[in-house]
PDB file of C-alpha atoms in Angstrom:
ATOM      1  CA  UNK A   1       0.000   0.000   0.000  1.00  0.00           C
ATOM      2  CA  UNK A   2       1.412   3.687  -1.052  1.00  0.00           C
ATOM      3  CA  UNK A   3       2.169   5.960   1.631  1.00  0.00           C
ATOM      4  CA  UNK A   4      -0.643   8.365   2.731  1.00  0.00           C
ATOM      5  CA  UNK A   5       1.720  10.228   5.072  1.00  0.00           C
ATOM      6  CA  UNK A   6       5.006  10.486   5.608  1.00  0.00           C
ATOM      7  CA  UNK A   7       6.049  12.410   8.775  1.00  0.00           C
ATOM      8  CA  UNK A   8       9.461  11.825   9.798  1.00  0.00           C
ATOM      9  CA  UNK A   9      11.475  13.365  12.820  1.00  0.00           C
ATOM     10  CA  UNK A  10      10.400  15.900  15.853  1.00  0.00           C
ATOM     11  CA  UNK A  11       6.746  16.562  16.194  1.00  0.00           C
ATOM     12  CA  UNK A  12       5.666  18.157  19.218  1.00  0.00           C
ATOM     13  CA  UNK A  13       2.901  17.423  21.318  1.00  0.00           C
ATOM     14  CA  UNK A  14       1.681  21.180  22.157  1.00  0.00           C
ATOM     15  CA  UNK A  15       0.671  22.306  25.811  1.00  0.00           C
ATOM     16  CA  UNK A  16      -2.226  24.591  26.078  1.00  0.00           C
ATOM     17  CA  UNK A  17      -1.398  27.782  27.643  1.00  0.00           C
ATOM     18  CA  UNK A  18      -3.996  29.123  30.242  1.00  0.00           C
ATOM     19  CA  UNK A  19      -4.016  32.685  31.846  1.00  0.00           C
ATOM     20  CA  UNK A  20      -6.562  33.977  34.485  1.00  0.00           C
ATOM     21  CA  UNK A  21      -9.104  30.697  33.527  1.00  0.00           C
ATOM     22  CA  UNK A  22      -9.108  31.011  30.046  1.00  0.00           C
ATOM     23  CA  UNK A  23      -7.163  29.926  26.810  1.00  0.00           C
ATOM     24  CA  UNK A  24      -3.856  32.258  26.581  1.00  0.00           C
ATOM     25  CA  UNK A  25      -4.097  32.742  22.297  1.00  0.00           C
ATOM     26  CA  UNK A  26      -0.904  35.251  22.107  1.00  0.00           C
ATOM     27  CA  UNK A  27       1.210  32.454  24.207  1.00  0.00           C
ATOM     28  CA  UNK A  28       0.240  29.914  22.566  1.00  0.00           C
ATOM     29  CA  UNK A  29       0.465  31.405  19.211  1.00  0.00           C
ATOM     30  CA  UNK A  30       4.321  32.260  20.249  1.00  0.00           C
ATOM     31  CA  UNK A  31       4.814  29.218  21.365  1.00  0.00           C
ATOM     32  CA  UNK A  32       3.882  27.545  17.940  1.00  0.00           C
ATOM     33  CA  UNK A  33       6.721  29.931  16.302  1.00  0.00           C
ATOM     34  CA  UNK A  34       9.131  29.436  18.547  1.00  0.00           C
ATOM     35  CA  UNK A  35       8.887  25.448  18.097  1.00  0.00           C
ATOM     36  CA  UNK A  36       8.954  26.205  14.244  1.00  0.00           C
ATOM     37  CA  UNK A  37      12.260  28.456  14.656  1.00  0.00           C
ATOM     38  CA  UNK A  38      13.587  25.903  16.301  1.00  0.00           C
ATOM     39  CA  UNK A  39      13.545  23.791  13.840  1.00  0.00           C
ATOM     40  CA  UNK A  40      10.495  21.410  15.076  1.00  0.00           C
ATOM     41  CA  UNK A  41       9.372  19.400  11.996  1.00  0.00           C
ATOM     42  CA  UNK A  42       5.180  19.233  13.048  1.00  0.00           C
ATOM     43  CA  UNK A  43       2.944  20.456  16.215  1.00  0.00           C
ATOM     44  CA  UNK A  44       0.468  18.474  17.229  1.00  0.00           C
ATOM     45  CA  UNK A  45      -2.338  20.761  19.273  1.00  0.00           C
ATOM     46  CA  UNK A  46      -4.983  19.396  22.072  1.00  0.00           C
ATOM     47  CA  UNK A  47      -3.450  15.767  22.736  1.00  0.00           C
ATOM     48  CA  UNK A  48      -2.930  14.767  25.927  1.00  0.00           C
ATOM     49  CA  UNK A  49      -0.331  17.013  26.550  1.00  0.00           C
ATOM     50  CA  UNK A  50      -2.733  19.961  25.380  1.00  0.00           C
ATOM     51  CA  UNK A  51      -5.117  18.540  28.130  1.00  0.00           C
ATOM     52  CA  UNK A  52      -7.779  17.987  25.971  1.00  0.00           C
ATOM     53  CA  UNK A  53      -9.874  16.129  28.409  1.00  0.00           C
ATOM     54  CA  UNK A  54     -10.953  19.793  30.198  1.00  0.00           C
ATOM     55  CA  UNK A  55     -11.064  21.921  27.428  1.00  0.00           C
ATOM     56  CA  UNK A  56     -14.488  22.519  26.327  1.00  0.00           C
ATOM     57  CA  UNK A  57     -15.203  21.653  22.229  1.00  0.00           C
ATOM     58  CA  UNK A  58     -15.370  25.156  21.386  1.00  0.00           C
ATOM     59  CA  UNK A  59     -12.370  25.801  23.020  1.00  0.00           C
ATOM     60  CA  UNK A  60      -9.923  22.372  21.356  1.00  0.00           C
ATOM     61  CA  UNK A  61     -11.863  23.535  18.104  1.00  0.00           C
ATOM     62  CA  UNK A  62      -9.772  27.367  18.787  1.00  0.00           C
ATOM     63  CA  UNK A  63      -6.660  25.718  19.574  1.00  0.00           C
ATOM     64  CA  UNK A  64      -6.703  23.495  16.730  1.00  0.00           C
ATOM     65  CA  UNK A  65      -7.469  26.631  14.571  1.00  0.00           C
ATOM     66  CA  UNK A  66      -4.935  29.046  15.918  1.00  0.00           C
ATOM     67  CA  UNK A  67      -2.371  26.520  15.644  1.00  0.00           C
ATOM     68  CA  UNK A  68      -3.047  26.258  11.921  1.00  0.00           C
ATOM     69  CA  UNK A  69      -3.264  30.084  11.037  1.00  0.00           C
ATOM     70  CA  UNK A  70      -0.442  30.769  13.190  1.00  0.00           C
ATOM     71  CA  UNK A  71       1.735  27.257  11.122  1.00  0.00           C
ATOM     72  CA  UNK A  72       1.036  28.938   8.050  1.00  0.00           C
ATOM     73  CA  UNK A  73       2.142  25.771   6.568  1.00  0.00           C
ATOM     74  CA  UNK A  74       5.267  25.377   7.525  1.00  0.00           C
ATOM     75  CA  UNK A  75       5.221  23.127   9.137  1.00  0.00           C
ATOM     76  CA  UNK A  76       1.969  19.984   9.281  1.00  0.00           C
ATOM     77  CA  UNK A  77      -0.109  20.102  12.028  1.00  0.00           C
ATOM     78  CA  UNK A  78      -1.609  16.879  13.303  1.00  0.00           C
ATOM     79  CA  UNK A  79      -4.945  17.996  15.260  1.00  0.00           C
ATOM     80  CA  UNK A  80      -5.548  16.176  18.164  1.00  0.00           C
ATOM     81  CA  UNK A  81      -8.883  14.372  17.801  1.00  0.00           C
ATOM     82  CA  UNK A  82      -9.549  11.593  20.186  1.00  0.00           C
ATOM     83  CA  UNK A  83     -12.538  10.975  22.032  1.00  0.00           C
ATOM     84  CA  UNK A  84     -14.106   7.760  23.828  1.00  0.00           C
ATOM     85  CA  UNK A  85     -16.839   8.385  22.035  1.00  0.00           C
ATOM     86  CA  UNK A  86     -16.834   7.646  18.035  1.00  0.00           C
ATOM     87  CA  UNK A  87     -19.571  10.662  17.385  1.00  0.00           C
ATOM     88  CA  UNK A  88     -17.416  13.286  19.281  1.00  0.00           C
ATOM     89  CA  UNK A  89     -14.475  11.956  17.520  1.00  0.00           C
ATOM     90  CA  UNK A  90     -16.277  12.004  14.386  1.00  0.00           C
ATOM     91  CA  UNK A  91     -17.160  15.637  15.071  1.00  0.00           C
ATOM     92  CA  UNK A  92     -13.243  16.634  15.841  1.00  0.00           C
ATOM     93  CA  UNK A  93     -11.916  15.054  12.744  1.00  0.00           C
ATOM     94  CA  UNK A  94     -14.161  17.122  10.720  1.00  0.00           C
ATOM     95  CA  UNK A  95     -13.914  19.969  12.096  1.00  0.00           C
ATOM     96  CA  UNK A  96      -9.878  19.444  11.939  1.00  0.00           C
ATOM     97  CA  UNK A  97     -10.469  18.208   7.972  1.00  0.00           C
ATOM     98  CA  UNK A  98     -12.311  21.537   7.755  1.00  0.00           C
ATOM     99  CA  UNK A  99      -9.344  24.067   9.370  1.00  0.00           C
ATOM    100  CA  UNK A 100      -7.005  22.671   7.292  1.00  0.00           C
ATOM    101  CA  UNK A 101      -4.940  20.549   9.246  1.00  0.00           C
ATOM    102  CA  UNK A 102      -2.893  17.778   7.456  1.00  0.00           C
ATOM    103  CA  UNK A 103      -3.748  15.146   9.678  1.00  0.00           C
ATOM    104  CA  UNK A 104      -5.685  13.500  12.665  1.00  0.00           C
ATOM    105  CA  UNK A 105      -4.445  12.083  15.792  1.00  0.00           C
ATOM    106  CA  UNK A 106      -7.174   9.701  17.423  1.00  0.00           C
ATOM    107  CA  UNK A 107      -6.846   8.244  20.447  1.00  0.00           C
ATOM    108  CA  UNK A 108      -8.023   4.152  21.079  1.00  0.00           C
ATOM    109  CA  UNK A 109     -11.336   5.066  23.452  1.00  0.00           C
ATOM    110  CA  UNK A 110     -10.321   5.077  27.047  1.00  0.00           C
ATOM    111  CA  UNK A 111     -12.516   4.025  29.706  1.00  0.00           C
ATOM    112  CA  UNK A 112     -14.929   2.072  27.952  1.00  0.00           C
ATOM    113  CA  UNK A 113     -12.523  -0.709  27.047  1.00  0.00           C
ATOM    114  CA  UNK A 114     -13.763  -1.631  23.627  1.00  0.00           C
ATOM    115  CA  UNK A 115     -12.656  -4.695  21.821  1.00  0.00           C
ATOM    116  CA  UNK A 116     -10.365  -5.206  19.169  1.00  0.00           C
ATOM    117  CA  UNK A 117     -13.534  -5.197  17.036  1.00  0.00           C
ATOM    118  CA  UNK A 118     -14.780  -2.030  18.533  1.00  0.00           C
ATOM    119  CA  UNK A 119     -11.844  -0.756  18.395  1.00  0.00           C
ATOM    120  CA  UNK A 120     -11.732  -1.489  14.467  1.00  0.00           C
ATOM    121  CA  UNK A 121     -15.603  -0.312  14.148  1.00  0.00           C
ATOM    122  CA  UNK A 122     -14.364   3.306  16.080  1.00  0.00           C
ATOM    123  CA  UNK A 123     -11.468   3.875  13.538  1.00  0.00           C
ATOM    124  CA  UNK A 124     -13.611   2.746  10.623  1.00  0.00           C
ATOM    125  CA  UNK A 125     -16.093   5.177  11.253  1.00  0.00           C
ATOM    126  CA  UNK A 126     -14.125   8.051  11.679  1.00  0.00           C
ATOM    127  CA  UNK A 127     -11.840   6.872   8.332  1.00  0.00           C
ATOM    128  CA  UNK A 128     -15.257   7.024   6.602  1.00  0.00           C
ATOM    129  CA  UNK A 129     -15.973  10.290   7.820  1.00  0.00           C
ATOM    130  CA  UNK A 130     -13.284  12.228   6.690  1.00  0.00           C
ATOM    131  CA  UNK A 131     -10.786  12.804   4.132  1.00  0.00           C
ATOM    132  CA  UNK A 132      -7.206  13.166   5.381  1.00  0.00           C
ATOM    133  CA  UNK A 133      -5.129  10.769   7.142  1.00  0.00           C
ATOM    134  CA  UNK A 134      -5.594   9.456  10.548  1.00  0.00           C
ATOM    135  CA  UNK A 135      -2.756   8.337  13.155  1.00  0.00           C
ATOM    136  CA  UNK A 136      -3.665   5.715  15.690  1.00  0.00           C
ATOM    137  CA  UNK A 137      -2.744   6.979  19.019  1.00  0.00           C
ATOM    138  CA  UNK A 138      -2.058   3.998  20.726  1.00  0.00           C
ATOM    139  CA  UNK A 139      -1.209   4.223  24.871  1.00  0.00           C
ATOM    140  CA  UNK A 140      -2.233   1.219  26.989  1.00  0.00           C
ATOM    141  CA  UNK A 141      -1.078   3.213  30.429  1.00  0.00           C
ATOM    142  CA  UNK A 142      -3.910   5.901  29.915  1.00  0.00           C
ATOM    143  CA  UNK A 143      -6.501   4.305  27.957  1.00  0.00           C
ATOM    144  CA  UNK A 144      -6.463   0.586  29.466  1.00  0.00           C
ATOM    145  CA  UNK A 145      -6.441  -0.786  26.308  1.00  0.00           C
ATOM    146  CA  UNK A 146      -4.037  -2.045  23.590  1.00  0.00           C
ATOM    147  CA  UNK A 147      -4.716  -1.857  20.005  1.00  0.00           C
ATOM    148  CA  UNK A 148      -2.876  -5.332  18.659  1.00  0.00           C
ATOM    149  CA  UNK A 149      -0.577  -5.824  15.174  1.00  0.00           C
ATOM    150  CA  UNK A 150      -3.602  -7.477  13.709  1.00  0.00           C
ATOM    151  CA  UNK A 151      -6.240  -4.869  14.463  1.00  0.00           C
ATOM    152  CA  UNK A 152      -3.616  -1.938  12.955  1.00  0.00           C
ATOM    153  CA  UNK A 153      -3.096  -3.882   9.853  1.00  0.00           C
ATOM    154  CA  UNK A 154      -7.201  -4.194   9.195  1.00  0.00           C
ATOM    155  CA  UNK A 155      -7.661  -0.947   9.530  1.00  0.00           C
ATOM    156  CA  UNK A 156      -4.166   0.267   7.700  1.00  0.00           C
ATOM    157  CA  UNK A 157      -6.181  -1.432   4.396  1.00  0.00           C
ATOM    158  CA  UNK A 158      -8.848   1.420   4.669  1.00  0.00           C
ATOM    159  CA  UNK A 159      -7.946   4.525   2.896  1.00  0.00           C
ATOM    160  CA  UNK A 160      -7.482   7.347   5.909  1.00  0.00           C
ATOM    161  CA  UNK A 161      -5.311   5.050   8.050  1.00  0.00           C
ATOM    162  CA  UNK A 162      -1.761   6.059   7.736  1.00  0.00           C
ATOM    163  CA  UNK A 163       0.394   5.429  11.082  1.00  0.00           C
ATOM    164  CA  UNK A 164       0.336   5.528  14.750  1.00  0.00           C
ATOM    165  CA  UNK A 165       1.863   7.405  17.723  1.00  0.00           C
ATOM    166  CA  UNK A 166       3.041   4.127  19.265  1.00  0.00           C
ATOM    167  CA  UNK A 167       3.063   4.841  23.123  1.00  0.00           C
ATOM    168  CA  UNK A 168       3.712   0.963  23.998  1.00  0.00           C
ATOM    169  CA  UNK A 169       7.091   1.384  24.922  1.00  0.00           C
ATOM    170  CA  UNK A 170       7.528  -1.883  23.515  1.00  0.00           C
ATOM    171  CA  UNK A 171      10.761  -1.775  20.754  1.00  0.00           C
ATOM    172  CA  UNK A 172       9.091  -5.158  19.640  1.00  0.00           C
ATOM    173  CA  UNK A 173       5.883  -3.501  18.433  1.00  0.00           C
ATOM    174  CA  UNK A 174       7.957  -1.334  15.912  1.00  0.00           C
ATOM    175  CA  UNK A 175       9.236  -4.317  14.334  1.00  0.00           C
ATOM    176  CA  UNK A 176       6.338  -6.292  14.261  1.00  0.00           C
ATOM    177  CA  UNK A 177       4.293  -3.199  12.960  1.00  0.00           C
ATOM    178  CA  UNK A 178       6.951  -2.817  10.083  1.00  0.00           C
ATOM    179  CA  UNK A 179       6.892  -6.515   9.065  1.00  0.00           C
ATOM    180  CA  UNK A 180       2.708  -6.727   9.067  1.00  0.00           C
ATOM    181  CA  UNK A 181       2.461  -3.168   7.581  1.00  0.00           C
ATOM    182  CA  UNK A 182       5.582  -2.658   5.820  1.00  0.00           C
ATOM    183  CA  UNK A 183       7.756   0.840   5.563  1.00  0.00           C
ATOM    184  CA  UNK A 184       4.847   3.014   4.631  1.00  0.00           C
ATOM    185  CA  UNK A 185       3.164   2.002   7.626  1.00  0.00           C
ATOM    186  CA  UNK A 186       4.161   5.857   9.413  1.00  0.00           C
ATOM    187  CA  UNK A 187       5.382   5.047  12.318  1.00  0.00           C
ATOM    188  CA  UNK A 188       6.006   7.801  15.181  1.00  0.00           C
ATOM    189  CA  UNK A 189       7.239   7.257  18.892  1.00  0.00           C
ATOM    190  CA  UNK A 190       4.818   8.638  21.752  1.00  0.00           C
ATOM    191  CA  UNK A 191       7.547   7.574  24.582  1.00  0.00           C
ATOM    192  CA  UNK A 192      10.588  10.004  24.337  1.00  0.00           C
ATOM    193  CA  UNK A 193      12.796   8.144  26.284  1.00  0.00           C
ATOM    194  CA  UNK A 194      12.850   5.294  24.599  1.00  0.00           C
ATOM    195  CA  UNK A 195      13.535   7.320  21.301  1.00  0.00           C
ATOM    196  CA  UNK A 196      16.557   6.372  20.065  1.00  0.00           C
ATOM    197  CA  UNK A 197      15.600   1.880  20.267  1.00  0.00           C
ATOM    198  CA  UNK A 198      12.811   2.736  18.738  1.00  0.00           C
ATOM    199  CA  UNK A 199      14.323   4.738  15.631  1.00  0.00           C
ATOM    200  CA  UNK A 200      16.996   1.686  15.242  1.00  0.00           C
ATOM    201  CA  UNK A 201      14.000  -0.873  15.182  1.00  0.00           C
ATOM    202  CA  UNK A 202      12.712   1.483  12.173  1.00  0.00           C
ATOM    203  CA  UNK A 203      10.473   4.205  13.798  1.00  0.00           C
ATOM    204  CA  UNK A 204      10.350   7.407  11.734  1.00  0.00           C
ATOM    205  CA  UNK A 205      10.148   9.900  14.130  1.00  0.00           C
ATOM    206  CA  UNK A 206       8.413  11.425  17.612  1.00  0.00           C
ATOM    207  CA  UNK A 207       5.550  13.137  18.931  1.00  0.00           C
ATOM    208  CA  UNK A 208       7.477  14.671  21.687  1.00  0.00           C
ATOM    209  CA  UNK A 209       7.078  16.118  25.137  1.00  0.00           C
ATOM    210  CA  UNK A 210      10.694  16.870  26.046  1.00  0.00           C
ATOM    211  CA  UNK A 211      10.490  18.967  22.927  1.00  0.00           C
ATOM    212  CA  UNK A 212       8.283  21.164  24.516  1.00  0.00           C
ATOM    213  CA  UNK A 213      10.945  22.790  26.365  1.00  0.00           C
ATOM    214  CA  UNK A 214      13.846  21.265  24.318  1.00  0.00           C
ATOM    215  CA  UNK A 215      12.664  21.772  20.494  1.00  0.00           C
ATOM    216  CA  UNK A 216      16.473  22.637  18.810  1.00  0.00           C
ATOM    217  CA  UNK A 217      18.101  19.586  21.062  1.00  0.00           C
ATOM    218  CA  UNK A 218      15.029  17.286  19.839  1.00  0.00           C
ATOM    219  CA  UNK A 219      15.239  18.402  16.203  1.00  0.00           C
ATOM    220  CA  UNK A 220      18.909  17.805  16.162  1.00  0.00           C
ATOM    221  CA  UNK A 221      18.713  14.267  17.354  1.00  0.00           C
ATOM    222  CA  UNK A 222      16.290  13.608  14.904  1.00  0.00           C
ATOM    223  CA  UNK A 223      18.701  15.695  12.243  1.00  0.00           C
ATOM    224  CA  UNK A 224      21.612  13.354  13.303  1.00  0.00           C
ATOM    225  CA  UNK A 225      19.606   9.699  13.058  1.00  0.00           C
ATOM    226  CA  UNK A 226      18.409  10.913   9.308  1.00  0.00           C
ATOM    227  CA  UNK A 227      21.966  11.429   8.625  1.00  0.00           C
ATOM    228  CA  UNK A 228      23.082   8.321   9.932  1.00  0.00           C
ATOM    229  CA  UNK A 229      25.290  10.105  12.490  1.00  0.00           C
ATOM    230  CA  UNK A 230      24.846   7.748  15.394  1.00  0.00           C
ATOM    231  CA  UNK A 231      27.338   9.066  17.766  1.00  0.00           C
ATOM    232  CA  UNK A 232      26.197  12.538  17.589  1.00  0.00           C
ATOM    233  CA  UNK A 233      22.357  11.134  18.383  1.00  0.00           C
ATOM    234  CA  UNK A 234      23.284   9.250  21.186  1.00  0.00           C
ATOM    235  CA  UNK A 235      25.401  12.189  22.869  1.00  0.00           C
ATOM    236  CA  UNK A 236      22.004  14.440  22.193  1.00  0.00           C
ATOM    237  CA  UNK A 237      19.896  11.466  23.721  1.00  0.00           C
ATOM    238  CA  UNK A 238      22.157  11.535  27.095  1.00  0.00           C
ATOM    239  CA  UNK A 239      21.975  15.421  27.114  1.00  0.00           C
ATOM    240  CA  UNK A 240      18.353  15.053  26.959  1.00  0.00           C
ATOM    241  CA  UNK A 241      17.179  11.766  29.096  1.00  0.00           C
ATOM    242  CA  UNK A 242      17.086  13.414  32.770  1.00  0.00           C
ATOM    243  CA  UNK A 243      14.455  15.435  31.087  1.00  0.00           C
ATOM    244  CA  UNK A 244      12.798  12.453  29.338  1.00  0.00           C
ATOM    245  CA  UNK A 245      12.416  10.721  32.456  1.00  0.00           C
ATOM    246  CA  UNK A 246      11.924  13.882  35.209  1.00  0.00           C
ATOM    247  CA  UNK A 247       9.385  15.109  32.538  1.00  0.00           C
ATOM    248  CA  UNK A 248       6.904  12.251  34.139  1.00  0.00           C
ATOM    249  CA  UNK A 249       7.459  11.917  37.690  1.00  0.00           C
ATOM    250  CA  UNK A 250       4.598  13.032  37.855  1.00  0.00           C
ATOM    251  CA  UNK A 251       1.530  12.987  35.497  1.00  0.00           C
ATOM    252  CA  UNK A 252       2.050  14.936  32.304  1.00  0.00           C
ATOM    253  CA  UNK A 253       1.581  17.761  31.474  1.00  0.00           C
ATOM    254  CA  UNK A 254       2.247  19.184  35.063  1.00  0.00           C
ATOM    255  CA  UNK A 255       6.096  18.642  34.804  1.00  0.00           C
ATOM    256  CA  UNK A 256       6.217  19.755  31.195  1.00  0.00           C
ATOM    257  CA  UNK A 257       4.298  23.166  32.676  1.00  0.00           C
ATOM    258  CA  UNK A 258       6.669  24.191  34.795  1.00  0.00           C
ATOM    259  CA  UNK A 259       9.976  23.536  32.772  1.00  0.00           C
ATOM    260  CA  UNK A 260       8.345  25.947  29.951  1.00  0.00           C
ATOM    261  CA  UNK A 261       7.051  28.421  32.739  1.00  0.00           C
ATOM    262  CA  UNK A 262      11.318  28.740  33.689  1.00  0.00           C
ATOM    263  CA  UNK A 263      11.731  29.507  30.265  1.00  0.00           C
ATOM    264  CA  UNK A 264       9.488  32.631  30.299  1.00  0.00           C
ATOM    265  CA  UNK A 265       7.254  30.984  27.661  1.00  0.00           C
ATOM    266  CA  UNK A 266       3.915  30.463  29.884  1.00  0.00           C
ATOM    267  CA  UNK A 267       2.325  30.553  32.949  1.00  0.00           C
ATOM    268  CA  UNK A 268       2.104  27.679  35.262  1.00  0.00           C
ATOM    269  CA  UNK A 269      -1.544  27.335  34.923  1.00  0.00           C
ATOM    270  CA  UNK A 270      -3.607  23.638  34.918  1.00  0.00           C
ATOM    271  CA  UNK A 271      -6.911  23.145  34.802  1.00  0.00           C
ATOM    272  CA  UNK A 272      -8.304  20.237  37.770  1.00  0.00           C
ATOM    273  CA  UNK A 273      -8.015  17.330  38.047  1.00  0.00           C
ATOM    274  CA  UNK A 274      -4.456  18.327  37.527  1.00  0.00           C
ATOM    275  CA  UNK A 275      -2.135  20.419  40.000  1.00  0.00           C
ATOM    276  CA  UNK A 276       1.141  22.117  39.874  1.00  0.00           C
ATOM    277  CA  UNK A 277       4.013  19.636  40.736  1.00  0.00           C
ATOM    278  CA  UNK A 278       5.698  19.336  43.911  1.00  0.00           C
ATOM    279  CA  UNK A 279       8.988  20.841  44.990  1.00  0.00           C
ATOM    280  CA  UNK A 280      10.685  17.444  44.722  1.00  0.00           C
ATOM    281  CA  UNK A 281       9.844  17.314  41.210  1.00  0.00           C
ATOM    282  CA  UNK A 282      10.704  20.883  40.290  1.00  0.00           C
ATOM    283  CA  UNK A 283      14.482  20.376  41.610  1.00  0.00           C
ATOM    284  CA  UNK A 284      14.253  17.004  39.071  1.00  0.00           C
ATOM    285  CA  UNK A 285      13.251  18.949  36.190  1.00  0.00           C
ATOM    286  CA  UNK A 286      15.344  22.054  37.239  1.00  0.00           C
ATOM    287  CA  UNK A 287      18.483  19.453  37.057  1.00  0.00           C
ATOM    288  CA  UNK A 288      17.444  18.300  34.068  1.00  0.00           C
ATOM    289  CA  UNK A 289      16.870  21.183  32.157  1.00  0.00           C
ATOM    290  CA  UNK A 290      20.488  22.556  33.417  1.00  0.00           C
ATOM    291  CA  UNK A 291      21.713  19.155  32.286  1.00  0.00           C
ATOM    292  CA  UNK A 292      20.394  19.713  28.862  1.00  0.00           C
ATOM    293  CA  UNK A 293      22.012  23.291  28.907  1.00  0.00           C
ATOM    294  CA  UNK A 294      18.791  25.177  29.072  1.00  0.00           C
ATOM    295  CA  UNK A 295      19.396  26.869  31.494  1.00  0.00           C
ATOM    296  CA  UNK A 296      22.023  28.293  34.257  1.00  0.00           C
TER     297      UNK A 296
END
């Protein structure tokens, strides 16, 4: 089957600025040209790291616009579009299709812990609905479920199913994905710190959180693997793990918050259920980020 997309290296997986309860446009629309100066190769608004679960629809629809207008395409933008239920989904992806972003991101339905056939009748549904691509976002440790190799490959014959954010962890699934799918089966890391197996086992890039915080450092790694300049990846990958790991000691995107607000880029605003971190954590993530030459 011919590629339908073919995103390669740093995509990142946009936080969602907030300032005095609301949506903050002008930081967020900074922070989208920023990550684009940098060098980040795609944004990916309202995800899990946009919190997307407490922003109302009018409000991911805004996000997912601004990030578009303020792209100017150049960069893609993959618009978050997950739901556990198929007819919100449905109603994201269009509205996505309809803003003009270049592809979906959809989420396997958390919480209701569908099937491998519901989870095939979800993603048909929203494939049949709409007319650009679709990644799988696959992440057993939030949703519950796992989407397996032989669900991915039904639904990569139908003609909006192009890849998947692969949050498994699992180096295995790359390989396994790559031999029932084949190379234009798009492939794209949801775990940063396991970023560098999974490129060797034949991943083509990540939907990042370190880059958040770390776009240039996270570009360049991805730079260096397309070369074939090992060496230099792996010394970017040390440079950057403290952060990959101190990123989620506690739940994202908490951590992720704070690193940007030392950066000047944002306020350290989350919407309930989730809080600031704690100062144990900020010390971790101030190391890190002074590890990854960030800052002082």
């Amino acid at each position: 089957m011919a590629a339908k997309t073919k995103f390669r290296g740093s995509f990142t997986a946009l936080v969602t600025p907030f300032k005095n309860g609301s949506l903050d446009e002008a930081a967020f629309r900074s922070l989208v040209n920023w990550q684009i100066s940098e060098g980040t190769n795609g944004l990916v608004p309202v995800g899990t790291t946009g919190e997307s679960p407490t922003l109302s629809h009018d409000e991911h629809k805004k996000v997912v616009e601004w990030c578009i207008a303020e792209a100017k395409g150049r960069v893609p933008v993959i618009a978050g579009a997950g739901s556990n239920s198929t007819k919100e989904a449905i109603e994201l992806a269009q509205h996505a299709e309809k803003a003009g972003a270049n592809a979906v991101l959809v989420v396997t339905p958390y919480y209701n812990k569908p099937t491998q056939e519901g989870m095939y009748q979800h993603f048909k549904a929203i494939n049949d609905a709409i007319g650009i691509p679709i990644i799988i976002y696959n992440i057993p440790p939030r949703s519950v479920i796992d989407m397996s190799v032989d669900t991915m490959t039904r639904l990569w014959e139908l003609k909006n199913i192009a890849g998947v954010k692969d949050a498994t962890a699992s180096m295995v699934r790359v390989s396994q994905q790559r031999a029932a799918m084949g190379e234009d089966f798009n492939q794209l890391s949801g775990e940063d710190a396991t970023i560098i197996g999974y490129m060797a086992h034949g991943g083509h890039g990540c939907i990042s959180v370190t880059s958040n915080v770390a776009p240039r450092l996270c570009s360049e790694f991805q730079a260096a693997w397309a070369r074939g300049d090992h060496a230099t990846a792996l010394k970017i990958h040390d440079k950057l793990m403290p952060l990959h790991n101190n990123l989620f000691i506690e739940s994202n995107p908490a951590p992720i918050k704070y690193a940007m607000s030392l950066l000047g880029k944002l306020d350290e605003t989350l919407r309930l259920p989730m809080v600031p971190v704690t100062e144990p954590t900020r010390v971790a993530v101030r190391s890190a980020m002074v590890h990854a030459g960030l800052i002082n």
